[in-house]
PDB file of C-alpha atoms and ligand atoms in Angstrom:
ATOM      1  CA  MET A   5       4.545  48.050 -43.552  1.00 58.00           C
ATOM      2  CA  ASN A   6       7.269  46.014 -42.245  1.00 70.00           C
ATOM      3  CA  SER A   7       8.607  44.510 -45.570  1.00 83.00           C
ATOM      4  CA  LYS A   8      12.056  45.307 -47.040  1.00 92.00           C
ATOM      5  CA  ILE A   9      11.969  47.706 -50.014  1.00 96.00           C
ATOM      6  CA  GLU A  10      14.138  48.185 -52.973  1.00 97.00           C
ATOM      7  CA  SER A  11      14.535  50.150 -56.290  1.00 97.00           C
ATOM      8  CA  LEU A  12      13.308  49.011 -58.998  1.00 97.00           C
ATOM      9  CA  GLY A  13      16.934  48.549 -60.975  1.00 96.00           C
ATOM     10  CA  MET A  14      17.041  52.591 -62.130  1.00 95.00           C
ATOM     11  CA  SER A  15      13.270  53.562 -61.677  1.00 96.00           C
ATOM     12  CA  THR A  16      11.238  55.441 -59.544  1.00 97.00           C
ATOM     13  CA  GLY A  17      10.291  51.774 -59.642  1.00 98.00           C
ATOM     14  CA  LYS A  18       9.831  49.536 -56.378  1.00 98.00           C
ATOM     15  CA  VAL A  19      10.355  45.833 -55.403  1.00 97.00           C
ATOM     16  CA  ILE A  20       8.281  44.553 -52.305  1.00 96.00           C
ATOM     17  CA  TYR A  21       9.876  41.936 -50.610  1.00 95.00           C
ATOM     18  CA  SER A  22       7.819  39.611 -48.627  1.00 93.00           C
ATOM     19  CA  CYS A  23       8.683  38.731 -44.713  1.00 83.00           C
ATOM     20  CA  ASP A  24       8.186  36.664 -42.297  1.00 69.00           C
ATOM     21  CA  ASP A  25       4.766  37.835 -40.550  1.00 60.00           C
ATOM     22  CA  CYS A  26       3.398  39.443 -44.275  1.00 60.00           C
ATOM     23  CA  GLU A  27       4.161  36.054 -46.592  1.00 82.00           C
ATOM     24  CA  ASN A  28      -0.169  36.722 -47.663  1.00 91.00           C
ATOM     25  CA  ILE A  29       0.534  39.251 -49.801  1.00 94.00           C
ATOM     26  CA  HIS A  30      -3.179  40.309 -48.325  1.00 93.00           C
ATOM     27  CA  ARG A  31      -1.728  41.462 -45.433  1.00 90.00           C
ATOM     28  CA  LEU A  32      -0.115  44.850 -46.753  1.00 93.00           C
ATOM     29  CA  LYS A  33      -1.737  47.495 -45.747  1.00 94.00           C
ATOM     30  CA  VAL A  34      -4.100  49.011 -48.944  1.00 96.00           C
ATOM     31  CA  ALA A  35      -2.858  52.818 -47.907  1.00 97.00           C
ATOM     32  CA  THR A  36       0.655  52.415 -47.504  1.00 96.00           C
ATOM     33  CA  THR A  37       0.750  50.676 -50.895  1.00 97.00           C
ATOM     34  CA  MET A  38      -1.402  53.062 -52.588  1.00 98.00           C
ATOM     35  CA  ASP A  39       0.989  56.047 -51.298  1.00 98.00           C
ATOM     36  CA  LEU A  40       3.958  53.449 -52.706  1.00 97.00           C
ATOM     37  CA  PHE A  41       2.091  53.553 -55.830  1.00 98.00           C
ATOM     38  CA  LYS A  42       1.625  57.487 -56.266  1.00 98.00           C
ATOM     39  CA  SER A  43       4.590  57.781 -55.885  1.00 97.00           C
ATOM     40  CA  SER A  44       6.975  55.473 -57.559  1.00 98.00           C
ATOM     41  CA  GLY A  45       4.253  54.268 -60.056  1.00 98.00           C
ATOM     42  CA  VAL A  46       5.470  50.236 -60.798  1.00 98.00           C
ATOM     43  CA  LEU A  47       5.374  48.059 -57.760  1.00 98.00           C
ATOM     44  CA  LEU A  48       6.634  44.430 -58.026  1.00 98.00           C
ATOM     45  CA  PHE A  49       5.522  42.256 -55.396  1.00 97.00           C
ATOM     46  CA  ARG A  50       8.128  39.469 -54.680  1.00 96.00           C
ATOM     47  CA  GLY A  51       8.130  36.883 -52.569  1.00 94.00           C
ATOM     48  CA  PHE A  52       4.197  35.908 -52.137  1.00 95.00           C
ATOM     49  CA  GLY A  53       3.782  33.482 -54.498  1.00 95.00           C
ATOM     50  CA  VAL A  54       1.002  35.134 -55.762  1.00 96.00           C
ATOM     51  CA  THR A  55      -1.770  32.908 -58.224  1.00 96.00           C
ATOM     52  CA  HIS A  56      -3.643  35.142 -60.898  1.00 95.00           C
ATOM     53  CA  GLU A  57      -6.701  34.723 -58.146  1.00 95.00           C
ATOM     54  CA  GLN A  58      -4.796  36.437 -55.681  1.00 96.00           C
ATOM     55  CA  MET A  59      -3.792  38.765 -57.965  1.00 97.00           C
ATOM     56  CA  LYS A  60      -7.528  39.419 -58.797  1.00 96.00           C
ATOM     57  CA  THR A  61      -8.434  39.766 -55.061  1.00 96.00           C
ATOM     58  CA  PHE A  62      -5.528  41.972 -54.278  1.00 98.00           C
ATOM     59  CA  ALA A  63      -6.176  43.907 -57.416  1.00 98.00           C
ATOM     60  CA  GLU A  64     -10.153  44.027 -55.910  1.00 97.00           C
ATOM     61  CA  ARG A  65      -8.908  46.434 -52.947  1.00 98.00           C
ATOM     62  CA  PHE A  66      -7.739  49.281 -55.469  1.00 98.00           C
ATOM     63  CA  SER A  67     -10.307  49.188 -57.933  1.00 98.00           C
ATOM     64  CA  SER A  68     -13.106  50.598 -59.061  1.00 96.00           C
ATOM     65  CA  ARG A  69     -13.823  48.395 -62.249  1.00 92.00           C
ATOM     66  CA  PHE A  70     -12.023  45.916 -63.980  1.00 92.00           C
ATOM     67  CA  ILE A  71     -11.924  45.660 -67.682  1.00 87.00           C
ATOM     68  CA  GLN A  72     -12.363  42.845 -69.862  1.00 80.00           C
ATOM     69  CA  ASP A  73      -9.617  42.011 -72.486  1.00 77.00           C
ATOM     70  CA  TYR A  74     -10.508  40.417 -75.526  1.00 68.00           C
ATOM     71  CA  GLY A  75      -8.058  38.770 -78.050  1.00 67.00           C
ATOM     72  CA  ARG A  76      -6.535  36.686 -74.769  1.00 73.00           C
ATOM     73  CA  PRO A  77      -7.496  34.301 -73.688  1.00 75.00           C
ATOM     74  CA  GLN A  78      -9.523  34.351 -70.200  1.00 77.00           C
ATOM     75  CA  VAL A  79      -8.878  32.088 -67.239  1.00 78.00           C
ATOM     76  CA  ASP A  80     -11.793  32.736 -64.350  1.00 74.00           C
ATOM     77  CA  SER A  81     -15.173  33.072 -64.585  1.00 74.00           C
ATOM     78  CA  ASP A  82     -15.287  36.427 -64.339  1.00 75.00           C
ATOM     79  CA  LYS A  83     -13.750  36.942 -67.816  1.00 73.00           C
ATOM     80  CA  PHE A  84     -11.516  39.809 -66.479  1.00 81.00           C
ATOM     81  CA  VAL A  85      -8.463  37.528 -65.768  1.00 84.00           C
ATOM     82  CA  HIS A  86      -5.818  37.417 -68.830  1.00 83.00           C
ATOM     83  CA  PHE A  87      -3.625  34.867 -69.946  1.00 81.00           C
ATOM     84  CA  VAL A  88      -0.929  37.031 -72.050  1.00 82.00           C
ATOM     85  CA  ASP A  89       1.888  34.900 -73.757  1.00 63.00           C
ATOM     86  CA  ALA A  90       0.320  35.433 -77.346  1.00 69.00           C
ATOM     87  CA  GLY A  91       3.425  34.745 -79.579  1.00 83.00           C
ATOM     88  CA  MET A  92       6.854  34.398 -78.195  1.00 91.00           C
ATOM     89  CA  ASP A  93       8.584  37.638 -80.220  1.00 92.00           C
ATOM     90  CA  ASN A  94       9.654  41.016 -78.390  1.00 92.00           C
ATOM     91  CA  SER A  95       6.883  43.505 -78.147  1.00 92.00           C
ATOM     92  CA  SER A  96       7.426  47.145 -78.016  1.00 94.00           C
ATOM     93  CA  PHE A  97       6.758  49.787 -76.229  1.00 97.00           C
ATOM     94  CA  HIS A  98       2.763  50.688 -75.619  1.00 96.00           C
ATOM     95  CA  ARG A  99       0.048  52.033 -72.861  1.00 96.00           C
ATOM     96  CA  GLU A 100      -2.141  49.590 -72.920  1.00 94.00           C
ATOM     97  CA  HIS A 101      -5.385  50.370 -74.970  1.00 92.00           C
ATOM     98  CA  GLY A 102      -3.559  53.031 -75.957  1.00 94.00           C
ATOM     99  CA  TYR A 103      -5.389  53.466 -79.076  1.00 92.00           C
ATOM    100  CA  SER A 104      -8.647  52.689 -77.083  1.00 90.00           C
ATOM    101  CA  PRO A 105     -10.994  55.229 -75.248  1.00 91.00           C
ATOM    102  CA  PHE A 106     -10.778  52.417 -72.596  1.00 89.00           C
ATOM    103  CA  CYS A 107      -7.736  52.742 -71.056  1.00 92.00           C
ATOM    104  CA  PRO A 108      -7.617  51.423 -67.739  1.00 95.00           C
ATOM    105  CA  ASP A 109      -5.384  53.597 -64.974  1.00 98.00           C
ATOM    106  CA  VAL A 110      -3.295  50.004 -64.376  1.00 98.00           C
ATOM    107  CA  ILE A 111      -2.118  46.432 -65.753  1.00 98.00           C
ATOM    108  CA  TRP A 112      -1.975  44.316 -63.443  1.00 98.00           C
ATOM    109  CA  PHE A 113       0.714  41.051 -64.420  1.00 97.00           C
ATOM    110  CA  CYS A 114       1.629  38.031 -61.876  1.00 97.00           C
ATOM    111  CA  CYS A 115       4.032  35.336 -63.262  1.00 97.00           C
ATOM    112  CA  ALA A 116       3.262  31.703 -62.840  1.00 96.00           C
ATOM    113  CA  VAL A 117       5.897  30.424 -64.864  1.00 96.00           C
ATOM    114  CA  PRO A 118       8.525  33.001 -65.745  1.00 97.00           C
ATOM    115  CA  ALA A 119      10.548  32.170 -69.432  1.00 95.00           C
ATOM    116  CA  ALA A 120      13.844  29.552 -68.722  1.00 96.00           C
ATOM    117  CA  GLN A 121      15.675  32.828 -70.637  1.00 96.00           C
ATOM    118  CA  GLY A 122      14.005  35.918 -71.805  1.00 96.00           C
ATOM    119  CA  GLY A 123      10.367  36.800 -71.523  1.00 96.00           C
ATOM    120  CA  GLU A 124      11.095  39.710 -69.523  1.00 97.00           C
ATOM    121  CA  THR A 125       7.997  42.239 -69.319  1.00 97.00           C
ATOM    122  CA  THR A 126       9.994  45.804 -70.199  1.00 98.00           C
ATOM    123  CA  PHE A 127       8.674  49.390 -69.006  1.00 98.00           C
ATOM    124  CA  CYS A 128       9.824  53.093 -69.003  1.00 98.00           C
ATOM    125  CA  ASP A 129       8.881  56.426 -67.579  1.00 98.00           C
ATOM    126  CA  GLY A 130       7.297  58.210 -70.059  1.00 98.00           C
ATOM    127  CA  VAL A 131       7.855  61.620 -67.929  1.00 98.00           C
ATOM    128  CA  ARG A 132      11.349  61.343 -68.485  1.00 98.00           C
ATOM    129  CA  VAL A 133      10.323  59.716 -72.061  1.00 98.00           C
ATOM    130  CA  TRP A 134       9.277  63.426 -72.320  1.00 98.00           C
ATOM    131  CA  GLU A 135      11.902  64.666 -71.138  1.00 98.00           C
ATOM    132  CA  GLU A 136      14.321  63.451 -73.069  1.00 98.00           C
ATOM    133  CA  LEU A 137      12.694  64.106 -76.373  1.00 98.00           C
ATOM    134  CA  SER A 138      13.827  66.754 -78.332  1.00 98.00           C
ATOM    135  CA  GLU A 139      12.329  69.849 -78.621  1.00 98.00           C
ATOM    136  CA  GLU A 140      11.386  70.050 -82.309  1.00 98.00           C
ATOM    137  CA  THR A 141       9.931  66.301 -81.695  1.00 98.00           C
ATOM    138  CA  LYS A 142       7.349  67.547 -78.403  1.00 98.00           C
ATOM    139  CA  GLN A 143       6.837  70.771 -80.897  1.00 98.00           C
ATOM    140  CA  LEU A 144       4.891  68.033 -83.347  1.00 98.00           C
ATOM    141  CA  PHE A 145       3.362  65.681 -80.569  1.00 98.00           C
ATOM    142  CA  ILE A 146       2.199  69.434 -78.487  1.00 98.00           C
ATOM    143  CA  SER A 147       0.195  70.740 -82.535  1.00 98.00           C
ATOM    144  CA  LYS A 148      -1.052  67.403 -83.684  1.00 98.00           C
ATOM    145  CA  LYS A 149      -2.430  65.059 -81.714  1.00 98.00           C
ATOM    146  CA  LEU A 150      -2.366  61.193 -82.997  1.00 97.00           C
ATOM    147  CA  LYS A 151      -5.158  59.469 -84.560  1.00 96.00           C
ATOM    148  CA  PHE A 152      -6.094  55.602 -84.479  1.00 95.00           C
ATOM    149  CA  CYS A 153      -8.724  54.052 -86.920  1.00 93.00           C
ATOM    150  CA  TYR A 154      -9.780  50.166 -86.512  1.00 91.00           C
ATOM    151  CA  GLU A 155     -12.996  48.361 -86.562  1.00 90.00           C
ATOM    152  CA  VAL A 156     -14.395  46.531 -83.496  1.00 88.00           C
ATOM    153  CA  GLN A 157     -17.809  44.313 -82.852  1.00 88.00           C
ATOM    154  CA  ALA A 158     -20.037  45.983 -80.325  1.00 88.00           C
ATOM    155  CA  ASP A 159     -19.849  42.913 -78.012  1.00 84.00           C
ATOM    156  CA  ILE A 160     -15.756  43.859 -77.530  1.00 82.00           C
ATOM    157  CA  LEU A 161     -17.085  47.747 -76.124  1.00 82.00           C
ATOM    158  CA  ARG A 162     -19.756  45.754 -74.079  1.00 82.00           C
ATOM    159  CA  ARG A 163     -16.330  44.200 -72.390  1.00 74.00           C
ATOM    160  CA  PHE A 164     -14.144  47.173 -72.072  1.00 74.00           C
ATOM    161  CA  THR A 165     -17.583  49.612 -70.952  1.00 74.00           C
ATOM    162  CA  GLY A 166     -18.988  46.509 -68.882  1.00 70.00           C
ATOM    163  CA  LEU A 167     -22.267  47.863 -70.206  1.00 71.00           C
ATOM    164  CA  ASP A 168     -24.453  44.683 -71.394  1.00 73.00           C
ATOM    165  CA  GLY A 169     -26.798  47.095 -73.435  1.00 78.00           C
ATOM    166  CA  THR A 170     -28.202  47.576 -76.772  1.00 85.00           C
ATOM    167  CA  ILE A 171     -25.970  49.186 -79.817  1.00 86.00           C
ATOM    168  CA  THR A 172     -28.039  52.736 -79.092  1.00 87.00           C
ATOM    169  CA  ASP A 173     -26.713  52.408 -75.403  1.00 87.00           C
ATOM    170  CA  ILE A 174     -23.242  52.119 -76.902  1.00 88.00           C
ATOM    171  CA  LYS A 175     -24.148  55.287 -79.173  1.00 90.00           C
ATOM    172  CA  GLN A 176     -24.630  56.861 -76.069  1.00 90.00           C
ATOM    173  CA  VAL A 177     -21.490  55.895 -74.454  1.00 89.00           C
ATOM    174  CA  LEU A 178     -19.394  56.780 -77.608  1.00 92.00           C
ATOM    175  CA  ASP A 179     -20.785  60.228 -77.741  1.00 94.00           C
ATOM    176  CA  SER A 180     -20.314  60.920 -74.658  1.00 93.00           C
ATOM    177  CA  LEU A 181     -16.419  60.297 -75.139  1.00 93.00           C
ATOM    178  CA  GLU A 182     -14.007  63.028 -75.960  1.00 94.00           C
ATOM    179  CA  GLY A 183     -11.871  62.535 -79.851  1.00 96.00           C
ATOM    180  CA  VAL A 184     -14.611  59.259 -81.012  1.00 96.00           C
ATOM    181  CA  ASN A 185     -15.747  59.460 -84.137  1.00 96.00           C
ATOM    182  CA  TYR A 186     -17.750  56.317 -85.296  1.00 95.00           C
ATOM    183  CA  GLN A 187     -19.730  54.413 -87.818  1.00 95.00           C
ATOM    184  CA  ILE A 188     -21.854  51.203 -86.950  1.00 92.00           C
ATOM    185  CA  LYS A 189     -21.715  48.898 -89.923  1.00 90.00           C
ATOM    186  CA  GLU A 190     -24.284  45.885 -90.404  1.00 83.00           C
ATOM    187  CA  ASN A 191     -23.666  43.072 -87.696  1.00 87.00           C
ATOM    188  CA  GLU A 192     -22.729  45.273 -85.001  1.00 87.00           C
ATOM    189  CA  SER A 193     -19.161  46.122 -86.213  1.00 91.00           C
ATOM    190  CA  ILE A 194     -17.792  49.495 -85.434  1.00 92.00           C
ATOM    191  CA  SER A 195     -15.399  51.261 -87.350  1.00 93.00           C
ATOM    192  CA  ILE A 196     -13.941  54.084 -85.300  1.00 93.00           C
ATOM    193  CA  GLU A 197     -11.459  56.755 -85.012  1.00 95.00           C
ATOM    194  CA  TYR A 198      -9.784  57.835 -82.071  1.00 95.00           C
ATOM    195  CA  ILE A 199      -7.761  61.060 -81.890  1.00 97.00           C
ATOM    196  CA  CYS A 200      -6.036  61.315 -78.570  1.00 97.00           C
ATOM    197  CA  SER A 201      -2.493  63.443 -77.185  1.00 98.00           C
ATOM    198  CA  ALA A 202       0.395  61.404 -77.750  1.00 98.00           C
ATOM    199  CA  VAL A 203       1.873  63.224 -74.067  1.00 98.00           C
ATOM    200  CA  VAL A 204      -1.399  62.344 -71.271  1.00 98.00           C
ATOM    201  CA  LYS A 205      -1.325  64.079 -67.930  1.00 98.00           C
ATOM    202  CA  THR A 206       0.054  61.398 -65.322  1.00 98.00           C
ATOM    203  CA  LYS A 207      -2.847  60.700 -63.221  1.00 98.00           C
ATOM    204  CA  TYR A 208      -0.864  61.060 -59.718  1.00 97.00           C
ATOM    205  CA  GLY A 209       1.304  64.816 -60.003  1.00 94.00           C
ATOM    206  CA  HIS A 210      -0.090  65.587 -63.153  1.00 96.00           C
ATOM    207  CA  ASP A 211       2.646  65.684 -65.009  1.00 98.00           C
ATOM    208  CA  ASP A 212       3.370  65.637 -68.881  1.00 98.00           C
ATOM    209  CA  ALA A 213       4.037  62.026 -69.230  1.00 98.00           C
ATOM    210  CA  PHE A 214       4.717  60.498 -73.465  1.00 98.00           C
ATOM    211  CA  ALA A 215       2.651  57.367 -72.767  1.00 98.00           C
ATOM    212  CA  ASN A 216       0.685  55.892 -75.675  1.00 97.00           C
ATOM    213  CA  SER A 217       0.550  53.526 -78.558  1.00 95.00           C
ATOM    214  CA  ILE A 218       2.350  54.542 -81.347  1.00 95.00           C
ATOM    215  CA  LEU A 219       4.790  51.906 -82.080  1.00 94.00           C
ATOM    216  CA  THR A 220       2.878  49.349 -81.858  1.00 87.00           C
ATOM    217  CA  LEU A 221       0.929  48.514 -85.040  1.00 71.00           C
ATOM    218  CA  ASP A 222      -1.718  46.165 -83.507  1.00 68.00           C
ATOM    219  CA  TYR A 223      -4.804  47.957 -84.629  1.00 66.00           C
ATOM    220  CA  GLY A 224      -2.453  49.446 -87.690  1.00 66.00           C
ATOM    221  CA  GLU A 225      -0.033  52.166 -87.837  1.00 73.00           C
ATOM    222  CA  ALA A 226      -0.743  55.652 -85.649  1.00 90.00           C
ATOM    223  CA  THR A 227      -1.037  58.479 -87.738  1.00 94.00           C
ATOM    224  CA  LEU A 228      -0.674  62.215 -87.186  1.00 97.00           C
ATOM    225  CA  GLU A 229      -4.457  63.680 -86.366  1.00 96.00           C
ATOM    226  CA  ASP A 230      -4.294  65.128 -90.387  1.00 97.00           C
ATOM    227  CA  ASP A 231      -3.638  61.533 -91.529  1.00 95.00           C
ATOM    228  CA  SER A 232       0.284  62.545 -92.435  1.00 96.00           C
ATOM    229  CA  ILE A 233       2.335  60.020 -90.848  1.00 93.00           C
ATOM    230  CA  VAL A 234       4.697  59.959 -88.443  1.00 94.00           C
ATOM    231  CA  PRO A 235       8.244  60.596 -89.983  1.00 95.00           C
ATOM    232  CA  ASP A 236      10.650  57.837 -89.144  1.00 94.00           C
ATOM    233  CA  GLU A 237      13.622  59.636 -87.840  1.00 97.00           C
ATOM    234  CA  ILE A 238      10.668  60.355 -84.782  1.00 97.00           C
ATOM    235  CA  ILE A 239       9.890  56.899 -85.110  1.00 96.00           C
ATOM    236  CA  GLY A 240      13.796  56.178 -84.518  1.00 97.00           C
ATOM    237  CA  GLU A 241      14.403  59.610 -81.873  1.00 98.00           C
ATOM    238  CA  ILE A 242      11.126  57.964 -79.780  1.00 98.00           C
ATOM    239  CA  GLU A 243      13.259  54.243 -79.861  1.00 97.00           C
ATOM    240  CA  LYS A 244      16.078  55.401 -78.868  1.00 98.00           C
ATOM    241  CA  VAL A 245      14.875  57.213 -76.064  1.00 98.00           C
ATOM    242  CA  THR A 246      13.053  54.321 -74.501  1.00 98.00           C
ATOM    243  CA  ASP A 247      15.651  51.571 -75.479  1.00 98.00           C
ATOM    244  CA  LYS A 248      17.471  54.161 -73.234  1.00 98.00           C
ATOM    245  CA  LEU A 249      15.504  54.339 -69.813  1.00 98.00           C
ATOM    246  CA  MET A 250      14.080  50.287 -70.717  1.00 98.00           C
ATOM    247  CA  GLU A 251      14.125  49.103 -67.433  1.00 98.00           C
ATOM    248  CA  LYS A 252      12.992  45.056 -67.324  1.00 97.00           C
ATOM    249  CA  ILE A 253      11.450  42.859 -64.651  1.00 97.00           C
ATOM    250  CA  PRO A 254      13.495  39.584 -64.465  1.00 95.00           C
ATOM    251  CA  TRP A 255      10.161  36.958 -63.201  1.00 97.00           C
ATOM    252  CA  GLN A 256      10.265  34.571 -60.936  1.00 97.00           C
ATOM    253  CA  ALA A 257       6.852  32.497 -59.846  1.00 96.00           C
ATOM    254  CA  GLY A 258       5.157  33.924 -57.779  1.00 96.00           C
ATOM    255  CA  ASP A 259       5.597  37.687 -58.354  1.00 97.00           C
ATOM    256  CA  LEU A 260       2.875  40.187 -59.114  1.00 98.00           C
ATOM    257  CA  VAL A 261       3.473  43.527 -60.351  1.00 98.00           C
ATOM    258  CA  MET A 262       1.616  46.727 -60.922  1.00 98.00           C
ATOM    259  CA  ILE A 263       1.853  49.704 -63.238  1.00 98.00           C
ATOM    260  CA  ASP A 264       0.486  53.092 -63.802  1.00 98.00           C
ATOM    261  CA  ASN A 265      -0.312  53.373 -67.485  1.00 98.00           C
ATOM    262  CA  SER A 266      -1.075  56.897 -67.247  1.00 98.00           C
ATOM    263  CA  ARG A 267       2.987  57.008 -66.884  1.00 98.00           C
ATOM    264  CA  PHE A 268       4.434  54.326 -67.654  1.00 98.00           C
ATOM    265  CA  MET A 269       4.858  52.068 -71.394  1.00 98.00           C
ATOM    266  CA  HIS A 270       5.554  48.513 -70.973  1.00 98.00           C
ATOM    267  CA  GLY A 271       6.420  46.072 -73.720  1.00 96.00           C
ATOM    268  CA  ARG A 272       8.109  42.451 -73.539  1.00 96.00           C
ATOM    269  CA  LYS A 273      11.641  40.569 -74.244  1.00 96.00           C
ATOM    270  CA  GLU A 274      11.189  37.868 -76.760  1.00 95.00           C
ATOM    271  CA  PHE A 275      11.946  34.610 -75.001  1.00 95.00           C
ATOM    272  CA  ASN A 276      11.467  30.981 -76.802  1.00 94.00           C
ATOM    273  CA  ASP A 277       9.766  29.087 -74.203  1.00 93.00           C
ATOM    274  CA  ASN A 278       6.144  27.699 -74.164  1.00 90.00           C
ATOM    275  CA  ARG A 279       5.599  26.820 -70.513  1.00 93.00           C
ATOM    276  CA  ARG A 280       6.456  30.841 -69.773  1.00 94.00           C
ATOM    277  CA  GLN A 281       3.024  31.414 -67.377  1.00 94.00           C
ATOM    278  CA  ILE A 282       2.146  35.127 -67.568  1.00 95.00           C
ATOM    279  CA  PHE A 283      -1.470  36.165 -66.548  1.00 95.00           C
ATOM    280  CA  SER A 284      -2.649  39.868 -66.380  1.00 95.00           C
ATOM    281  CA  THR A 285      -5.295  41.844 -65.601  1.00 95.00           C
ATOM    282  CA  LEU A 286      -6.632  45.634 -66.067  1.00 95.00           C
ATOM    283  CA  SER A 287      -8.511  47.994 -63.661  1.00 96.00           C
ATOM    284  CA  ASN A 288      -9.123  51.522 -62.661  1.00 96.00           C
ATOM    285  CA  LEU A 289      -8.478  52.615 -59.766  1.00 98.00           C
ATOM    286  CA  ASN A 290     -10.285  53.798 -56.976  1.00 98.00           C
ATOM    287  CA  PHE A 291      -7.891  56.021 -55.553  1.00 98.00           C
TER     288      PHE A 291
HETATM  289 FE1  FE2 B 409       0.467  45.193 -73.299  1.00 58.87          FE
END
């Protein structure tokens, strides 16, 4: 890769700048990009003028399958690219779909229009978060898993799994998943209880990473697996550590970002500009 590469803030992440002979992102070498992603976990491609269509075709080179999101407007015919600007509030750190057994390996973002002020995507390295948490907190999350309880329609699970099957097919998938208990109600509404560790092994390196959705309330408050509430002081400690390790992506039009969802949590700073346009797609990786 002839491109100029710099560190992204104080993180292991990297910024890859376009150069004269590689202004088209599709000219970047796939193997080199894979190696860089494995070692750094967050890549920001700047100056390539990436559109959401190009994000999808570029992501295809690295992906075994895409995962449809829901609750967000889809902007492509395959329904795999989403417009992410629901609301303008601050978004707490989370692992994308960390409440769900259908957690993507990577989240891709691209920026068509940045907010005039604020609206940065934030990220923090779950490996470093785990290193910095106190021994007492680590012991709590080693001894007890997290529990997420929520209800989804079968159609949403069809999108996640990519299976356009019957309810029996969905049952088979759910039965095969670790940590999942479920109840199918009328109208194909499925109540799901998902138990997973707050500490996961990174896809590359197999290191312990504190990567989960404990700080977001989108799918109800996460409890510990014995139904006890995570103590406020523990949440406070996590917020303090993640704030300290927070890195920001100050968006420019045409930026593309890929984030390793097995290692990094991400969020967003608030903004007040309804012209902001950020798109995302979720996928599992082929390397
Ligand atoms: Fe997210």
